[in-house]
PDB file of C-alpha atoms in Angstrom:
ATOM      1  CA  UNK A1070     -19.395  10.452 -20.327  1.00  0.00           C
ATOM      2  CA  UNK A1071     -20.688   9.854 -16.833  1.00  0.00           C
ATOM      3  CA  UNK A1072     -20.992   6.804 -14.623  1.00  0.00           C
ATOM      4  CA  UNK A1073     -22.380   5.972 -11.196  1.00  0.00           C
ATOM      5  CA  UNK A1074     -19.768   5.341  -8.525  1.00  0.00           C
ATOM      6  CA  UNK A1075     -20.487   4.307  -4.921  1.00  0.00           C
ATOM      7  CA  UNK A1076     -18.396   4.984  -1.864  1.00  0.00           C
ATOM      8  CA  UNK A1077     -16.177   7.875  -2.872  1.00  0.00           C
ATOM      9  CA  UNK A1078     -17.949  10.819  -1.295  1.00  0.00           C
ATOM     10  CA  UNK A1079     -19.454  10.461   2.128  1.00  0.00           C
ATOM     11  CA  UNK A1080     -20.337   6.830   1.283  1.00  0.00           C
ATOM     12  CA  UNK A1081     -23.280   7.968  -0.827  1.00  0.00           C
ATOM     13  CA  UNK A1082     -24.008   7.491  -4.491  1.00  0.00           C
ATOM     14  CA  UNK A1083     -22.473  10.237  -6.643  1.00  0.00           C
ATOM     15  CA  UNK A1084     -22.266  11.002 -10.347  1.00  0.00           C
ATOM     16  CA  UNK A1085     -18.825  11.800 -11.735  1.00  0.00           C
ATOM     17  CA  UNK A1086     -17.799  13.213 -15.086  1.00  0.00           C
ATOM     18  CA  UNK A1087     -14.404  14.611 -15.920  1.00  0.00           C
ATOM     19  CA  UNK A1088     -14.681  17.103 -13.060  1.00  0.00           C
ATOM     20  CA  UNK A1089     -14.594  16.289  -9.355  1.00  0.00           C
ATOM     21  CA  UNK A1090     -17.507  17.460  -7.266  1.00  0.00           C
ATOM     22  CA  UNK A1091     -16.161  19.965  -4.694  1.00  0.00           C
ATOM     23  CA  UNK A1092     -17.129  17.785  -1.697  1.00  0.00           C
ATOM     24  CA  UNK A1093     -14.765  15.052  -2.945  1.00  0.00           C
ATOM     25  CA  UNK A1094     -11.643  17.215  -2.822  1.00  0.00           C
ATOM     26  CA  UNK A1095     -11.471  17.015   0.983  1.00  0.00           C
ATOM     27  CA  UNK A1096     -12.075  13.247   0.955  1.00  0.00           C
ATOM     28  CA  UNK A1097      -9.378  12.656  -1.665  1.00  0.00           C
ATOM     29  CA  UNK A1098      -6.950  14.932   0.184  1.00  0.00           C
ATOM     30  CA  UNK A1099      -7.581  12.937   3.351  1.00  0.00           C
ATOM     31  CA  UNK A1100      -7.026   9.635   1.503  1.00  0.00           C
ATOM     32  CA  UNK A1101      -3.801  11.046   0.071  1.00  0.00           C
ATOM     33  CA  UNK A1102      -2.568  11.966   3.554  1.00  0.00           C
ATOM     34  CA  UNK A1103      -3.534   8.552   4.940  1.00  0.00           C
ATOM     35  CA  UNK A1104      -1.773   6.769   2.071  1.00  0.00           C
ATOM     36  CA  UNK A1105       1.424   8.761   2.457  1.00  0.00           C
ATOM     37  CA  UNK A1106       1.415   8.399   6.250  1.00  0.00           C
ATOM     38  CA  UNK A1107       0.961   4.641   5.807  1.00  0.00           C
ATOM     39  CA  UNK A1108       3.989   4.470   3.485  1.00  0.00           C
ATOM     40  CA  UNK A1109       6.173   6.303   6.026  1.00  0.00           C
ATOM     41  CA  UNK A1110       4.925   4.030   8.817  1.00  0.00           C
ATOM     42  CA  UNK A1111       5.308   0.799   6.817  1.00  0.00           C
ATOM     43  CA  UNK A1112       8.885   1.371   5.648  1.00  0.00           C
ATOM     44  CA  UNK A1113       9.992   2.709   9.033  1.00  0.00           C
ATOM     45  CA  UNK A1114       8.713  -0.494  10.665  1.00  0.00           C
ATOM     46  CA  UNK A1115      10.115  -2.698   7.909  1.00  0.00           C
ATOM     47  CA  UNK A1116      13.570  -1.176   8.263  1.00  0.00           C
ATOM     48  CA  UNK A1117      13.691  -0.919  12.086  1.00  0.00           C
ATOM     49  CA  UNK A1118      11.175  -3.319  13.695  1.00  0.00           C
ATOM     50  CA  UNK A1119       9.882  -5.748  11.067  1.00  0.00           C
ATOM     51  CA  UNK A1120       7.968  -7.972  13.504  1.00  0.00           C
ATOM     52  CA  UNK A1121       5.642  -5.030  14.269  1.00  0.00           C
ATOM     53  CA  UNK A1122       4.301  -5.251  10.696  1.00  0.00           C
ATOM     54  CA  UNK A1123       2.111  -8.190  11.785  1.00  0.00           C
ATOM     55  CA  UNK A1124      -0.394  -5.681  13.175  1.00  0.00           C
ATOM     56  CA  UNK A1125      -1.223  -4.267   9.725  1.00  0.00           C
ATOM     57  CA  UNK A1126      -2.207  -7.612   8.170  1.00  0.00           C
ATOM     58  CA  UNK A1127      -5.248  -9.839   8.793  1.00  0.00           C
ATOM     59  CA  UNK A1128      -6.181 -13.451   7.984  1.00  0.00           C
ATOM     60  CA  UNK A1129      -7.518 -12.511   4.546  1.00  0.00           C
ATOM     61  CA  UNK A1130      -4.471 -10.373   3.645  1.00  0.00           C
ATOM     62  CA  UNK A1131      -2.406 -11.494   0.663  1.00  0.00           C
ATOM     63  CA  UNK A1132       1.194 -10.733  -0.280  1.00  0.00           C
ATOM     64  CA  UNK A1133       2.610 -11.409  -3.735  1.00  0.00           C
ATOM     65  CA  UNK A1134       6.394 -11.160  -3.461  1.00  0.00           C
ATOM     66  CA  UNK A1135       8.267 -11.685  -6.719  1.00  0.00           C
ATOM     67  CA  UNK A1136       5.491 -13.948  -8.084  1.00  0.00           C
ATOM     68  CA  UNK A1137       5.132 -16.012  -4.872  1.00  0.00           C
ATOM     69  CA  UNK A1138       1.845 -15.674  -2.990  1.00  0.00           C
ATOM     70  CA  UNK A1139       1.290 -15.764   0.768  1.00  0.00           C
ATOM     71  CA  UNK A1140      -2.060 -15.429   2.513  1.00  0.00           C
ATOM     72  CA  UNK A1141      -2.623 -14.695   6.209  1.00  0.00           C
ATOM     73  CA  UNK A1142      -0.532 -13.071   8.888  1.00  0.00           C
ATOM     74  CA  UNK A1143       1.810 -15.983   9.649  1.00  0.00           C
ATOM     75  CA  UNK A1144       2.768 -16.833   6.033  1.00  0.00           C
ATOM     76  CA  UNK A1145       3.240 -13.141   5.177  1.00  0.00           C
ATOM     77  CA  UNK A1146       5.368 -12.478   8.241  1.00  0.00           C
ATOM     78  CA  UNK A1147       7.308 -15.685   7.601  1.00  0.00           C
ATOM     79  CA  UNK A1148       8.287 -14.371   4.170  1.00  0.00           C
ATOM     80  CA  UNK A1149       9.118 -10.885   5.421  1.00  0.00           C
ATOM     81  CA  UNK A1150      11.292 -12.285   8.212  1.00  0.00           C
ATOM     82  CA  UNK A1151      13.247 -14.412   5.685  1.00  0.00           C
ATOM     83  CA  UNK A1152      14.494 -11.296   3.928  1.00  0.00           C
ATOM     84  CA  UNK A1153      17.937  -9.867   4.751  1.00  0.00           C
ATOM     85  CA  UNK A1154      18.202  -8.424   8.256  1.00  0.00           C
ATOM     86  CA  UNK A1155      19.357  -4.998   7.193  1.00  0.00           C
ATOM     87  CA  UNK A1156      17.133  -3.436   4.561  1.00  0.00           C
ATOM     88  CA  UNK A1157      16.834   0.304   4.012  1.00  0.00           C
ATOM     89  CA  UNK A1158      14.074   1.702   1.811  1.00  0.00           C
ATOM     90  CA  UNK A1159      14.296   5.091   0.115  1.00  0.00           C
ATOM     91  CA  UNK A1160      10.873   6.007  -1.227  1.00  0.00           C
ATOM     92  CA  UNK A1161      10.942   7.882  -4.514  1.00  0.00           C
ATOM     93  CA  UNK A1162       7.289   8.290  -5.506  1.00  0.00           C
ATOM     94  CA  UNK A1163       3.946   7.539  -3.872  1.00  0.00           C
ATOM     95  CA  UNK A1164       0.686   7.491  -5.832  1.00  0.00           C
ATOM     96  CA  UNK A1165      -2.582   7.230  -3.905  1.00  0.00           C
ATOM     97  CA  UNK A1166      -6.130   6.661  -5.162  1.00  0.00           C
ATOM     98  CA  UNK A1167      -9.410   6.293  -3.290  1.00  0.00           C
ATOM     99  CA  UNK A1168     -11.168   2.992  -3.976  1.00  0.00           C
ATOM    100  CA  UNK A1169     -14.609   1.499  -3.343  1.00  0.00           C
ATOM    101  CA  UNK A1170     -15.882   1.033   0.192  1.00  0.00           C
ATOM    102  CA  UNK A1171     -13.491   3.613   1.628  1.00  0.00           C
ATOM    103  CA  UNK A1172     -10.398   1.609   0.616  1.00  0.00           C
ATOM    104  CA  UNK A1173      -7.160   3.250  -0.539  1.00  0.00           C
ATOM    105  CA  UNK A1174      -4.825   2.047  -3.291  1.00  0.00           C
ATOM    106  CA  UNK A1175      -1.146   2.970  -2.823  1.00  0.00           C
ATOM    107  CA  UNK A1176       1.649   2.513  -5.387  1.00  0.00           C
ATOM    108  CA  UNK A1177       5.263   3.063  -4.279  1.00  0.00           C
ATOM    109  CA  UNK A1178       8.501   3.197  -6.275  1.00  0.00           C
ATOM    110  CA  UNK A1179      11.937   3.635  -4.782  1.00  0.00           C
ATOM    111  CA  UNK A1180      15.351   2.221  -3.961  1.00  0.00           C
ATOM    112  CA  UNK A1181      16.385  -0.297  -1.353  1.00  0.00           C
ATOM    113  CA  UNK A1182      19.721  -1.336   0.027  1.00  0.00           C
ATOM    114  CA  UNK A1183      20.299  -4.749   1.568  1.00  0.00           C
ATOM    115  CA  UNK A1184      23.050  -5.756   3.968  1.00  0.00           C
ATOM    116  CA  UNK A1185      24.677  -7.950   1.333  1.00  0.00           C
ATOM    117  CA  UNK A1186      24.964  -5.254  -1.349  1.00  0.00           C
ATOM    118  CA  UNK A1187      25.982  -1.592  -1.224  1.00  0.00           C
ATOM    119  CA  UNK A1188      24.310  -0.754  -4.528  1.00  0.00           C
ATOM    120  CA  UNK A1189      20.634   0.208  -4.307  1.00  0.00           C
ATOM    121  CA  UNK A1190      18.047  -1.837  -6.195  1.00  0.00           C
ATOM    122  CA  UNK A1191      14.854  -0.322  -7.633  1.00  0.00           C
ATOM    123  CA  UNK A1192      11.553  -1.642  -6.289  1.00  0.00           C
ATOM    124  CA  UNK A1193       7.818  -1.194  -6.824  1.00  0.00           C
ATOM    125  CA  UNK A1194       5.145  -2.042  -4.276  1.00  0.00           C
ATOM    126  CA  UNK A1195       1.349  -1.822  -4.215  1.00  0.00           C
ATOM    127  CA  UNK A1196      -0.893  -1.781  -1.140  1.00  0.00           C
ATOM    128  CA  UNK A1197      -4.658  -1.990  -0.925  1.00  0.00           C
ATOM    129  CA  UNK A1198      -5.665  -0.470   2.421  1.00  0.00           C
ATOM    130  CA  UNK A1199      -9.132  -1.434   3.617  1.00  0.00           C
ATOM    131  CA  UNK A1200     -11.043   0.097   6.544  1.00  0.00           C
ATOM    132  CA  UNK A1201     -11.025  -2.134   9.626  1.00  0.00           C
ATOM    133  CA  UNK A1202     -14.436  -1.023  10.808  1.00  0.00           C
ATOM    134  CA  UNK A1203     -12.857   0.875  13.689  1.00  0.00           C
ATOM    135  CA  UNK A1204     -12.843   4.659  13.394  1.00  0.00           C
ATOM    136  CA  UNK A1205     -10.045   5.615  11.002  1.00  0.00           C
ATOM    137  CA  UNK A1206      -8.323   2.200  11.071  1.00  0.00           C
ATOM    138  CA  UNK A1207      -7.014   0.378   7.990  1.00  0.00           C
ATOM    139  CA  UNK A1208      -5.350  -2.960   7.294  1.00  0.00           C
ATOM    140  CA  UNK A1209      -3.425  -4.235   4.270  1.00  0.00           C
ATOM    141  CA  UNK A1210      -5.694  -6.498   2.228  1.00  0.00           C
ATOM    142  CA  UNK A1211      -3.389  -6.798  -0.776  1.00  0.00           C
ATOM    143  CA  UNK A1212       0.352  -6.192  -1.015  1.00  0.00           C
ATOM    144  CA  UNK A1213       2.411  -6.759  -4.186  1.00  0.00           C
ATOM    145  CA  UNK A1214       6.194  -6.344  -4.277  1.00  0.00           C
ATOM    146  CA  UNK A1215       8.573  -6.476  -7.212  1.00  0.00           C
ATOM    147  CA  UNK A1216      12.267  -5.689  -7.679  1.00  0.00           C
ATOM    148  CA  UNK A1217      12.906  -3.750 -10.895  1.00  0.00           C
ATOM    149  CA  UNK A1218      15.995  -4.907 -12.737  1.00  0.00           C
ATOM    150  CA  UNK A1219      17.414  -3.448 -15.903  1.00  0.00           C
TER     151      UNK A1219
END
């Protein structure tokens, strides 16, 4: 089973089967590092300087937060600023995949504590990071957040 995939390796057309071509290992490793560095950066800003998160979103960015959708920097930041003042994230797992056009898909699971409750709550969050067009820059195109009860 093989299929044609564009954008994964050096932005050229490649054929993939069940094995990765050797030239893709470096690209995927780099995407993994970018994804994990983004997660550290995002949750550090969220927990210590939430207003600075505005720089990672653009007009076409969309946040789905517990089934409510927000599009654009101002609506997204409005929602994030409504959340409790003291939030502390503890990241448990981070999964990263390369996507088309140089984008990166990031899936995070972990615990968070809010100022109103001492007990941590489980959460899941997904980010689609898209190149900005500037060398090495990314912005959040899609962001989905969900608390995990039960």
